[in-house]
Coordinates of C-alpha atoms and ligand atoms in Angstrom, one line a residue:
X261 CA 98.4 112.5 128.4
X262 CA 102.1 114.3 127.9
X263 CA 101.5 117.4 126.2
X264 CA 103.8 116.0 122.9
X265 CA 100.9 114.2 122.1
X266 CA 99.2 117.1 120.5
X267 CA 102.2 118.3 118.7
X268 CA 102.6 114.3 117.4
X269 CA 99.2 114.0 116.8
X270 CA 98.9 117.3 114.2
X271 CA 101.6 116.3 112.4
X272 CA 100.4 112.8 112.3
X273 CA 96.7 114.1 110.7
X274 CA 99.3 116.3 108.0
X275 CA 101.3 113.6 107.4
X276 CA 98.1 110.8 107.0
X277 CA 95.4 113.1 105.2
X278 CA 93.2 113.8 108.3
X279 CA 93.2 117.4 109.0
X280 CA 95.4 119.8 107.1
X281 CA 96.7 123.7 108.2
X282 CA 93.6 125.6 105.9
X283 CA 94.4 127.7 102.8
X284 CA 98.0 126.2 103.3
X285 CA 99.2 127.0 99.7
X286 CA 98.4 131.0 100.2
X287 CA 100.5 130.7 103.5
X288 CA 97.6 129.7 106.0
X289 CA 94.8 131.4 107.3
X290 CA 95.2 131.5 111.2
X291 CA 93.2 128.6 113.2
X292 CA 91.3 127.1 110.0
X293 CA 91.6 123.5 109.5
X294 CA 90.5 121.5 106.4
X295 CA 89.9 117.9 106.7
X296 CA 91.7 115.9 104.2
X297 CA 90.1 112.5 102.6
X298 CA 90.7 110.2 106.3
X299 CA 89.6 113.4 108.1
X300 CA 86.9 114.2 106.1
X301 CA 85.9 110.3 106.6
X302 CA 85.8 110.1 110.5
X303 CA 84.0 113.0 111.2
X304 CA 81.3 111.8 108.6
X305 CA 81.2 108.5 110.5
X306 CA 80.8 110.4 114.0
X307 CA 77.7 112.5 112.3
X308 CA 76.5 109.3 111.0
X309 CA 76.6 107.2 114.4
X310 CA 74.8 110.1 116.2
X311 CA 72.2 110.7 113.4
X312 CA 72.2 107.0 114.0
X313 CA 71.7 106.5 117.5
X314 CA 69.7 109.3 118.4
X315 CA 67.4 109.7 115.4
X316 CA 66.8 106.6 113.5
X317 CA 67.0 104.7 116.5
X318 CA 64.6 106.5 118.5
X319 CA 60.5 107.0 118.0
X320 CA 60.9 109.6 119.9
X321 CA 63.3 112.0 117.8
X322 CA 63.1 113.5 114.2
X323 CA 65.9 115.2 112.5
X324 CA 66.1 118.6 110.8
X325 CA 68.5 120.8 108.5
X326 CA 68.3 124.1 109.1
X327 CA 69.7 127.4 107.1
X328 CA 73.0 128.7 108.9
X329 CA 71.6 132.5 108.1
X330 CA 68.3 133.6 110.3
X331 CA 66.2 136.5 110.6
X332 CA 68.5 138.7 113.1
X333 CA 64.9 139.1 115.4
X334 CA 66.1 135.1 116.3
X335 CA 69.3 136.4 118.3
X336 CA 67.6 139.3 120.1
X337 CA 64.9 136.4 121.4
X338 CA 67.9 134.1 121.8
X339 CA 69.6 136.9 123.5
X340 CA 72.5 135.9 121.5
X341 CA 72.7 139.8 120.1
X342 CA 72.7 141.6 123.8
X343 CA 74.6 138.9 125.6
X344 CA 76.6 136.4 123.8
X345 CA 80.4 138.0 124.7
X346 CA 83.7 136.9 126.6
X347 CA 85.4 139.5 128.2
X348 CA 88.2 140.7 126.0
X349 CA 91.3 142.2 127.7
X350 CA 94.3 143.6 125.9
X351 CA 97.7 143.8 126.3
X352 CA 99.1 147.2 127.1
X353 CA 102.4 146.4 126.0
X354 CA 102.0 144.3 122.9
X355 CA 98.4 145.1 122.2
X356 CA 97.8 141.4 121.3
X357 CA 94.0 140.5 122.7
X358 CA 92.9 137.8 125.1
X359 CA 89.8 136.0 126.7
X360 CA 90.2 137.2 130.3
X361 CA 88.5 134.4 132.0
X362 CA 90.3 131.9 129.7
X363 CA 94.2 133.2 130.7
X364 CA 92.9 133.3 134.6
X365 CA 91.7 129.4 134.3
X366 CA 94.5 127.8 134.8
X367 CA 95.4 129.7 137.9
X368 CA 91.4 129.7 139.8
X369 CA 89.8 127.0 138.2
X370 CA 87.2 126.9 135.3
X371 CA 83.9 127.4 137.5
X372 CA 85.5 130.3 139.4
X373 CA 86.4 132.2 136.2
X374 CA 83.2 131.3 134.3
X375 CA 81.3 133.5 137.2
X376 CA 83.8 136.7 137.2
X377 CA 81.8 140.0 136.5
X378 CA 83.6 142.3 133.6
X379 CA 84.7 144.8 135.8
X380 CA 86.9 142.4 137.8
X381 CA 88.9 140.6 135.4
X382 CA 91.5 143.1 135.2
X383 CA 91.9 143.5 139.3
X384 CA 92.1 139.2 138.9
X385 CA 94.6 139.1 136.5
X386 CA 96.4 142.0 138.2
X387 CA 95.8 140.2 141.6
X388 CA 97.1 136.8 139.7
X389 CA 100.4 138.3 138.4
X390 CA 99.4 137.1 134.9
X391 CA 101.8 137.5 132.3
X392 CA 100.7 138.0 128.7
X393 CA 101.2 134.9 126.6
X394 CA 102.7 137.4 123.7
X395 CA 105.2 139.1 125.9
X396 CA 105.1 138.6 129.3
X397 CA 103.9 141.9 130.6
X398 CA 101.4 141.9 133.3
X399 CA 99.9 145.3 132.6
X400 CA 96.1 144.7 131.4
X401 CA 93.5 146.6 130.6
X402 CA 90.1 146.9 131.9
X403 CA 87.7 143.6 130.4
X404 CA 85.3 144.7 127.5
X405 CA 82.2 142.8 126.3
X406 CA 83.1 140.9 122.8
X407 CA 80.3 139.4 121.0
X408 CA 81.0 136.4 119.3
X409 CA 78.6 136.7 116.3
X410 CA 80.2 137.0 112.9
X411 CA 78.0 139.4 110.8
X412 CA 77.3 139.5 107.0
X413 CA 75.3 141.8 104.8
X414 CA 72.5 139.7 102.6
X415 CA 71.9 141.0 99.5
X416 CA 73.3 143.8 97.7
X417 CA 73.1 146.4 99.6
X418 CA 75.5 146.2 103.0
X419 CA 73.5 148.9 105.2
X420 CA 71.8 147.9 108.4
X421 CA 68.5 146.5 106.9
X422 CA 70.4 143.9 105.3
X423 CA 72.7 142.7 108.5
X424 CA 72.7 139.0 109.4
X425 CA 74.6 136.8 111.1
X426 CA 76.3 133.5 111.0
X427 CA 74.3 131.4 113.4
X428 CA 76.9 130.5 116.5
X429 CA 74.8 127.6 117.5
X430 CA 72.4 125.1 115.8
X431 CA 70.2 125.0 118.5
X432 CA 67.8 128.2 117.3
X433 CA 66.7 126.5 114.1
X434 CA 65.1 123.9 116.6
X435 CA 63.1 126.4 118.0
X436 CA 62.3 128.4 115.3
X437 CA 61.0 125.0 113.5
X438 CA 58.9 124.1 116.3
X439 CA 55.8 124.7 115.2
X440 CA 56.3 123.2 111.7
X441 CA 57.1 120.0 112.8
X442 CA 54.5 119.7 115.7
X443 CA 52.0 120.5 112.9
X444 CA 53.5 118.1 110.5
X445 CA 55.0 115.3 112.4
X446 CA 52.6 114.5 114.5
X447 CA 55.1 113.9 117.6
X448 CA 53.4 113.8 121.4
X449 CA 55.4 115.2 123.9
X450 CA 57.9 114.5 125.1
X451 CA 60.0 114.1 121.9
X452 CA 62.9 115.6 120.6
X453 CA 63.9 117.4 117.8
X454 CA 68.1 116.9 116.7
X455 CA 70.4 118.6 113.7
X456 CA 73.7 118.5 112.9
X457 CA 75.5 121.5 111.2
X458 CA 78.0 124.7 111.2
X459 CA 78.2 126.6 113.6
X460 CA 80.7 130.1 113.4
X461 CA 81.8 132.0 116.6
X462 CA 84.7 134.9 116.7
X463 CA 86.3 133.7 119.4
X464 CA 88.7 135.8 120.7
X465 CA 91.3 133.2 121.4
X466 CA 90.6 130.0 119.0
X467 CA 93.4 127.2 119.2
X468 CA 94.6 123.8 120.6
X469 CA 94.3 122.2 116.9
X470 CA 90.9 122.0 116.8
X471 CA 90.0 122.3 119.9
X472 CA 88.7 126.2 119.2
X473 CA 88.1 127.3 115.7
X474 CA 86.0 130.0 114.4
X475 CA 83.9 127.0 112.6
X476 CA 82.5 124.5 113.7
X477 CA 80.0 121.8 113.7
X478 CA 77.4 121.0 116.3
X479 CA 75.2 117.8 116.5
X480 CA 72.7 119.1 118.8
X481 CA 69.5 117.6 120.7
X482 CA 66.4 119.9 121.8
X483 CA 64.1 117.4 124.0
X484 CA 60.7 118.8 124.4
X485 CA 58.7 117.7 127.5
X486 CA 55.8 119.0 130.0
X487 CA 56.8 119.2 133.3
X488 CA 53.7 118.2 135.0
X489 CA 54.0 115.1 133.1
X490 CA 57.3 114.4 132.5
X491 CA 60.0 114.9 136.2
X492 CA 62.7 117.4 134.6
X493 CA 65.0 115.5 137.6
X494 CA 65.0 112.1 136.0
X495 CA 64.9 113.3 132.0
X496 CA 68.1 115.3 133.2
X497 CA 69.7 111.8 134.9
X498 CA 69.1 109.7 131.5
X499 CA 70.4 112.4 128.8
X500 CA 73.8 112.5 131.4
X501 CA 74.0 108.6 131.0
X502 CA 72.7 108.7 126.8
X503 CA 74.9 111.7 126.5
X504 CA 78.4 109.4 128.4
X505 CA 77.3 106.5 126.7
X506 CA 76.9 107.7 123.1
X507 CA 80.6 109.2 123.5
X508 CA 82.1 105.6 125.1
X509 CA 80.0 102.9 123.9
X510 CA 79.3 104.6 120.3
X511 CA 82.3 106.6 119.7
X512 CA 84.9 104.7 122.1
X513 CA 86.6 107.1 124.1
X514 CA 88.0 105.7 126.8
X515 CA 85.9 106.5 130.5
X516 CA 89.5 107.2 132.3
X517 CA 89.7 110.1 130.6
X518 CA 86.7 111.5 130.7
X519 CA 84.6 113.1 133.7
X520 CA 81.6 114.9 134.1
X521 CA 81.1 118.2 135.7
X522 CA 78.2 119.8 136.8
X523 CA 78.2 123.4 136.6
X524 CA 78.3 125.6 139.4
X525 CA 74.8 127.6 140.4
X526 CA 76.1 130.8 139.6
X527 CA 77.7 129.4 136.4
X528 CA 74.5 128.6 135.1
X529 CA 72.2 131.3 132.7
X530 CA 69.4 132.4 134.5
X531 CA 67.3 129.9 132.8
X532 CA 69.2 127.2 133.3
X533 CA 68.1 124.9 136.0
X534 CA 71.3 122.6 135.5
X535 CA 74.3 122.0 133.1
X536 CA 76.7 118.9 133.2
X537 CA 79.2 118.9 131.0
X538 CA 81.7 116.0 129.7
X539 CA 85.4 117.2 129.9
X540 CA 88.2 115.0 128.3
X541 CA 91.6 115.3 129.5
X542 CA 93.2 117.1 126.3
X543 CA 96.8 117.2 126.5
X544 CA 96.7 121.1 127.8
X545 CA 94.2 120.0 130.6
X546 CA 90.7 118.8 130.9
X547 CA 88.4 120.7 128.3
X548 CA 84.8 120.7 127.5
X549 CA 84.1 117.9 125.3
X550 CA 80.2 118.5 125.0
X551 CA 77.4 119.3 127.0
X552 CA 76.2 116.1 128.1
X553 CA 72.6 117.9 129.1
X554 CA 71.3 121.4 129.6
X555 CA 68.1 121.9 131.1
X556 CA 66.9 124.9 129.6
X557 CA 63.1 125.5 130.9
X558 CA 60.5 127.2 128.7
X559 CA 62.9 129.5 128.3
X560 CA 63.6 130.0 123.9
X561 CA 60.1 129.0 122.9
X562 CA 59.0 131.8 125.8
X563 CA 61.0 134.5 124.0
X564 CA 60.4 133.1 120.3
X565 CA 56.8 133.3 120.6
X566 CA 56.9 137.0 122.7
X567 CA 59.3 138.0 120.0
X568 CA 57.8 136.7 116.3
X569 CA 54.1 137.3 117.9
X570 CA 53.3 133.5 116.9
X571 CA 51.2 131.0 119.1
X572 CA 54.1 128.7 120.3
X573 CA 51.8 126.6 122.4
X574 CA 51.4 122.8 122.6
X575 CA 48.0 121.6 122.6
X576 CA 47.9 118.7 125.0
X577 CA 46.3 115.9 122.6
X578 CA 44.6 114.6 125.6
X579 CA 43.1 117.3 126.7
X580 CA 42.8 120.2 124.3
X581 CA 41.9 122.7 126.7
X582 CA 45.4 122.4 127.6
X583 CA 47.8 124.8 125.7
X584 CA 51.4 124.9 127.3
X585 CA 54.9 125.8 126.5
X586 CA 57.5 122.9 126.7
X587 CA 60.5 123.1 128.4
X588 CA 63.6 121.3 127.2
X589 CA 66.5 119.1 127.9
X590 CA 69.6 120.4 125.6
X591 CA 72.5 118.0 124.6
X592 CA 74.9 119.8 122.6
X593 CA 77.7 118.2 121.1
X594 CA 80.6 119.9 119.3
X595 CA 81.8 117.6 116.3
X596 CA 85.3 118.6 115.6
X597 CA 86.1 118.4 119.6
X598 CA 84.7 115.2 119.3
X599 CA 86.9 114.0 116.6
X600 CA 90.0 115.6 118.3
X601 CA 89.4 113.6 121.4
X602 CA 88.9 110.4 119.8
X603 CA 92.2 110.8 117.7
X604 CA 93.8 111.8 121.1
X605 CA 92.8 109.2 122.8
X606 CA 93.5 106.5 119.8
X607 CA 97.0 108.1 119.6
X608 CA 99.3 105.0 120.9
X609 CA 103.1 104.5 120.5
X610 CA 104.2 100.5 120.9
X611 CA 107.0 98.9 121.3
X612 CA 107.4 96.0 119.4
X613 CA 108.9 92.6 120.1
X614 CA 111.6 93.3 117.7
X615 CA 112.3 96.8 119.4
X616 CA 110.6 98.9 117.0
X617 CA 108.0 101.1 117.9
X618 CA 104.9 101.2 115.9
X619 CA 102.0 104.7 116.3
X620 CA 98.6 102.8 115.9
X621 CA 95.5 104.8 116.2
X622 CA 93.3 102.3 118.0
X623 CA 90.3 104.1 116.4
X624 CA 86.6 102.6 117.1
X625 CA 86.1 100.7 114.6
X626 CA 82.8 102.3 114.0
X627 CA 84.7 105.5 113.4
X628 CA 87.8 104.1 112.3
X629 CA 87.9 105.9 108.4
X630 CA 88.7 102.7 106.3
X631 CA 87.0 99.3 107.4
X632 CA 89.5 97.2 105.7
X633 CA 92.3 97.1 103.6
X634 CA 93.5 95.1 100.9
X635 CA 97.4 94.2 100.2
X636 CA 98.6 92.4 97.2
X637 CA 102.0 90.7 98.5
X638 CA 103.6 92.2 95.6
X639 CA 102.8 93.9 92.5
X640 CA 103.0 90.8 90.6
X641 CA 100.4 91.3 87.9
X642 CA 98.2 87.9 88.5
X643 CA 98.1 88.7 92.5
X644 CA 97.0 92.3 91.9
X645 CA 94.1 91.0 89.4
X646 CA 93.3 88.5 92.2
X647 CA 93.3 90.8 95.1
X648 CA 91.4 93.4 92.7
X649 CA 88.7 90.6 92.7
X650 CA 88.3 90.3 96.4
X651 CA 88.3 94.0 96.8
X652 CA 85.2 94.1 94.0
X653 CA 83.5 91.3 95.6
X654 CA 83.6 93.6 99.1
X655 CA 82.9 96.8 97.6
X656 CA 79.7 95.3 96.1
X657 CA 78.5 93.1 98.7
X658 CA 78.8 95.3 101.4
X659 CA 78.9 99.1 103.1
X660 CA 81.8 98.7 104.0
X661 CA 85.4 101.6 102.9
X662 CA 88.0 99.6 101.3
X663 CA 91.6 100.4 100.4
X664 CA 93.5 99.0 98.2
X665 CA 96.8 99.5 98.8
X666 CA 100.1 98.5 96.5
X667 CA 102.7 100.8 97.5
X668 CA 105.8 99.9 98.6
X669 CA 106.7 97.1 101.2
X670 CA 104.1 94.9 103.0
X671 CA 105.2 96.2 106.2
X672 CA 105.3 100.0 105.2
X673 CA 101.9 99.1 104.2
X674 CA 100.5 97.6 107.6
X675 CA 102.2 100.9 109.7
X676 CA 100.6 102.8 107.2
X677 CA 97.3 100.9 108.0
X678 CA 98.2 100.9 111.7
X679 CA 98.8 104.6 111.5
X680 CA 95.5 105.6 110.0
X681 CA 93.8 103.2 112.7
X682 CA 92.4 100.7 109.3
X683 CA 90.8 97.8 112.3
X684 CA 91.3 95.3 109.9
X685 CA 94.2 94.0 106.5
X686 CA 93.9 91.4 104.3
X687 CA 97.0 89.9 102.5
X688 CA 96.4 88.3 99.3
X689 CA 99.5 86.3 98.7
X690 CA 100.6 83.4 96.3
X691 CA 99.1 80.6 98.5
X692 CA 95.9 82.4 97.7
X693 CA 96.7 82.0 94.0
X694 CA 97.6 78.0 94.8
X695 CA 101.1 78.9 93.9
X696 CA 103.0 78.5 97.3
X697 CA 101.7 76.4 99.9
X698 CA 103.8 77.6 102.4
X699 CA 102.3 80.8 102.6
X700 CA 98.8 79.2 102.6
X701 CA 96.1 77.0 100.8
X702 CA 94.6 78.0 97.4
X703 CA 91.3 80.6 98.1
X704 CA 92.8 81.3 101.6
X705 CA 93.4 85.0 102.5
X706 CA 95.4 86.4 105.6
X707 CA 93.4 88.6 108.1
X708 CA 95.7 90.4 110.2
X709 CA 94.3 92.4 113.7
X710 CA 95.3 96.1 114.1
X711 CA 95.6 95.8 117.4
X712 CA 96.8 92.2 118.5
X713 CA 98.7 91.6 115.6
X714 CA 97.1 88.5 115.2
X715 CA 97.0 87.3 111.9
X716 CA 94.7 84.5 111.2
X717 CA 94.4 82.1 107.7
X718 CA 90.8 82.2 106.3
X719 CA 89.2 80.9 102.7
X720 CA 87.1 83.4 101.1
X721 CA 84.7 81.7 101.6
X722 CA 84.6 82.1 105.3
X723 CA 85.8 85.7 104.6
X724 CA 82.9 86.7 102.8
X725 CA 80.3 84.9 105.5
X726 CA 82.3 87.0 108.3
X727 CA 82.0 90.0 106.5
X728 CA 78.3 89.5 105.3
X729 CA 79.2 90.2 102.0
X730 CA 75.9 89.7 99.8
X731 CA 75.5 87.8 96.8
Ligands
ATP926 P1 83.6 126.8 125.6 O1 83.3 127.0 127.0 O2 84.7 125.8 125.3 O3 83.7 128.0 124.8 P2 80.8 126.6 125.2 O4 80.3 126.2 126.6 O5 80.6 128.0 124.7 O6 82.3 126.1 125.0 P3 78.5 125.4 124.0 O7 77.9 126.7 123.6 O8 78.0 124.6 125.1 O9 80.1 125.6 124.2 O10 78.6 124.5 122.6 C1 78.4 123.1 122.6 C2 79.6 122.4 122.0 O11 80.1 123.0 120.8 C3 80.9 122.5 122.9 O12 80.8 121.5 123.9 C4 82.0 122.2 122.0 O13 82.1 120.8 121.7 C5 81.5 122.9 120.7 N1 82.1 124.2 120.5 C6 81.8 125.4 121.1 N2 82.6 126.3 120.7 C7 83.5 125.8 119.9 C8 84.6 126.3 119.1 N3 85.0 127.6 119.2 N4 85.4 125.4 118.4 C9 85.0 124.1 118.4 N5 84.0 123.6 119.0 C10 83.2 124.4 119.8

């Protein structure tokens, strides 16, 4: 993917309503991104498909909305407080401040920079000969620990007592909830427990569009099990292919430019018994897209119930004498990536017969923000009313978003459509009105193809039955 395809793609989302520059009228606010009314649209329909496929579709999984501020005691059992920091190296010359491991990718490799200790950043980047993205100077100093947290005060008073923090992952609330919903949902092991919501890390280096923000939103999976019943080795294989399958089958992203990556031993927490990871090829490289599965052990219910002092145990409903602590498969997946990858990889220019070229955004259509649209021919006053009554008739009869668009030529209006990735137009025209029959019969409607162009005559009739309409 040529690296112009970010730079068309963000002013694309501008141009179309999907994600615009945040606080824009007060002159920005660095990295922030505000979803406009498309935007705002497709990333509701990629929370909805997962909600979809992984809680309402499953007996197995129950959903949960937890608060974004915790009692700070959850990060020192999360660890999140002692170790949840990128090394942060500065610029002796400009005094601008980098992820060290992030500027050194590119020359070693993700997995070898992932595993670098603090103190040898510097010597790498000295070793490297890398030049400060600012101002090109190569002079570096020694790596610090950054955590990531973004603190508040709660309350009143801003002293110590009443710090919190913005959670940087969803995952905790899982945990924390545990015992709640074992108690009230009557759930055997295994079964899993998913949420979807903000997350907020200070990342030292946010960018790429969307790629890295300071917020976020994770739509993330904890998968409780007992691992004398359950083989963590095979629960691992079938999140992987639930995890790929949910982002190509569900969300459409094309397998060639996807891969999975296991992550290195020593890349791995100390809890972790294994991490994949689906990358997509981003137009500055291949990136993490989510993480397809994390096996975690007993590891956060461990340290929750040594930290709160609360009996986090799992009474075996077969045997009651048996008490244990699950372990856990986690499949994290970051929303906004998810959305940036699928408008990457929808992002097509095409050259038309007649030498034009047209962008179409060949969008899923169970993604794709508006379903269908509707085009009066012109803005004669009888067509509008009878394209109006269609649009009702939809509207009413079905789920599906409808536009109704007026505005200017009919083919302004299909690149429009094509541009915002709309799968399907209909054009009400004056054969529909019985007036020309050249164009068509009375009652018949055109239905024209996003992506082959193909434009097909059909009564409403037939309309309606392909588009389930009710009533
Ligand atoms: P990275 O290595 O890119 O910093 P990570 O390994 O820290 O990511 P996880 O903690 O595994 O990320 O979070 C799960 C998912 O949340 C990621 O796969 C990604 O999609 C999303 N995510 C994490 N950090 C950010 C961020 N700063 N901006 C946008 N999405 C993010």
């Amino acid at each position: 993917m040529p690296a112009s395809t970010l730079d068309s793609l963000v002013s694309l989302c501008k141009r179309r309503g999907f994600i615009f520059p945040g606080s824009e009228i007060y002159g920005g606010l660095a990295n922030t991104w505000d979803y406009g009314p498309l935007g705002a649209e497709l990333k509701n329909r990629v929370k909805r498909e997962w909600w979809k496929t992984f809680i309402h579709k499953r007996p197995d999984m129950v959903g949960l909305d937890a608060s974004i501020l915790m009692n700070k005691k959850v990060w020192e059992a999360s660890g999140h407080i002692s170790a949840f920091s990128d090394p942060l190296v500065e610029c002796k010359k400009c005094k601008q401040r980098f992820r060290g491991d992030k500027l050194l990718e590119p020359k070693i490799g993700v997995e070898a920079a992932a595993i670098l200790k603090l103190e040898q950043v510097q010597k790498m980047l000295q070793a490297e000969k890398i030049s400060c993205p600012s101002c090109g100077s190569k002079d570096w100093t020694e790596a610090k620990k950054f955590n990531l947290m973004f603190k508040t005060h709660q309350g009143v008073i801003e002293d110590a007592a009443a710090l919190v923090y913005l959670r940087p992952e969803t995952a905790q609330g899982i945990f924390v909830n545990f015992k709640g919903i074992v108690d009230t949902m009557r759930k055997r092991l295994p079964f899993g427990v998913g949420q979807i919501g903000k997350a907020f890390r200070n990342e030292i280096t946010p960018g790429n569009f969307t790629f890295r923000t300071r917020e976020f939103e994770q739509m993330e999976i904890e998968y409780f099990f007992d691992p004398e019943r359950t083989e963590w080795k095979k629960l691992f294989e079938e999140w992987k292919k639930q995890s790929w399958s949910f982002i190509t089958d569900v969300i459409g992203i094309d397998a060639k430019h996807l891969r999975l990556r296991d992550h290195e031993k020593d890349e791995l927490s100390h809890y972790s018994k294994g991490t994949t990871d689906i990358e997509f090829q981003f137009p500055f490289g291949w990136g993490e897209l989510c993480a397809a599965v994390a096996y975690r052990t007993d590891f956060d219910l461990t340290k929750h119930e040594e930290v709160s002092g609360q009996d986090l145990h799992y009474t075996d409903p077969d045997d009651p004498t048996r008490k244990i602590i699950p372990h856990v498969m986690e499949p994290s997946f970051g929303t906004d990536r998810i959305v940036l990858a699928a408008l990457l990889d929808a992002y097509t220019e095409e050259k038309l017969p007649n030498d034009e070229t047209r962008v179409v955004m060949k969008l899923h259509p169970n993604i794709a923000p508006i379903d269908i649209a509707i085009l009066p021919l012109s803005k004669k006053e009888h067509l509008i009313n009878k394209a109006q009554e269609l649009y009702k008739k939809i509207v009413q009869g079905t789920d599906l978003v409808v536009d109704f668009d007026i505005t200017g030529s009919i083919g302004k209006r299909y690149r429009r459509q094509d541009e915002i990735g709309t799968p399907k137009c209909i054009t009400v025209d004056f054969g529909t009105l019985g007036e020309d029959d050249k164009q068509g019969a009375k009652d018949t409607v055109t239905i024209r193809d996003r992506d082959t162009l193909i434009q097909e005559r059909l009564t409403i009739a037939e309309l309606a039955s392909k588009l389930k309409v009710a009533g």
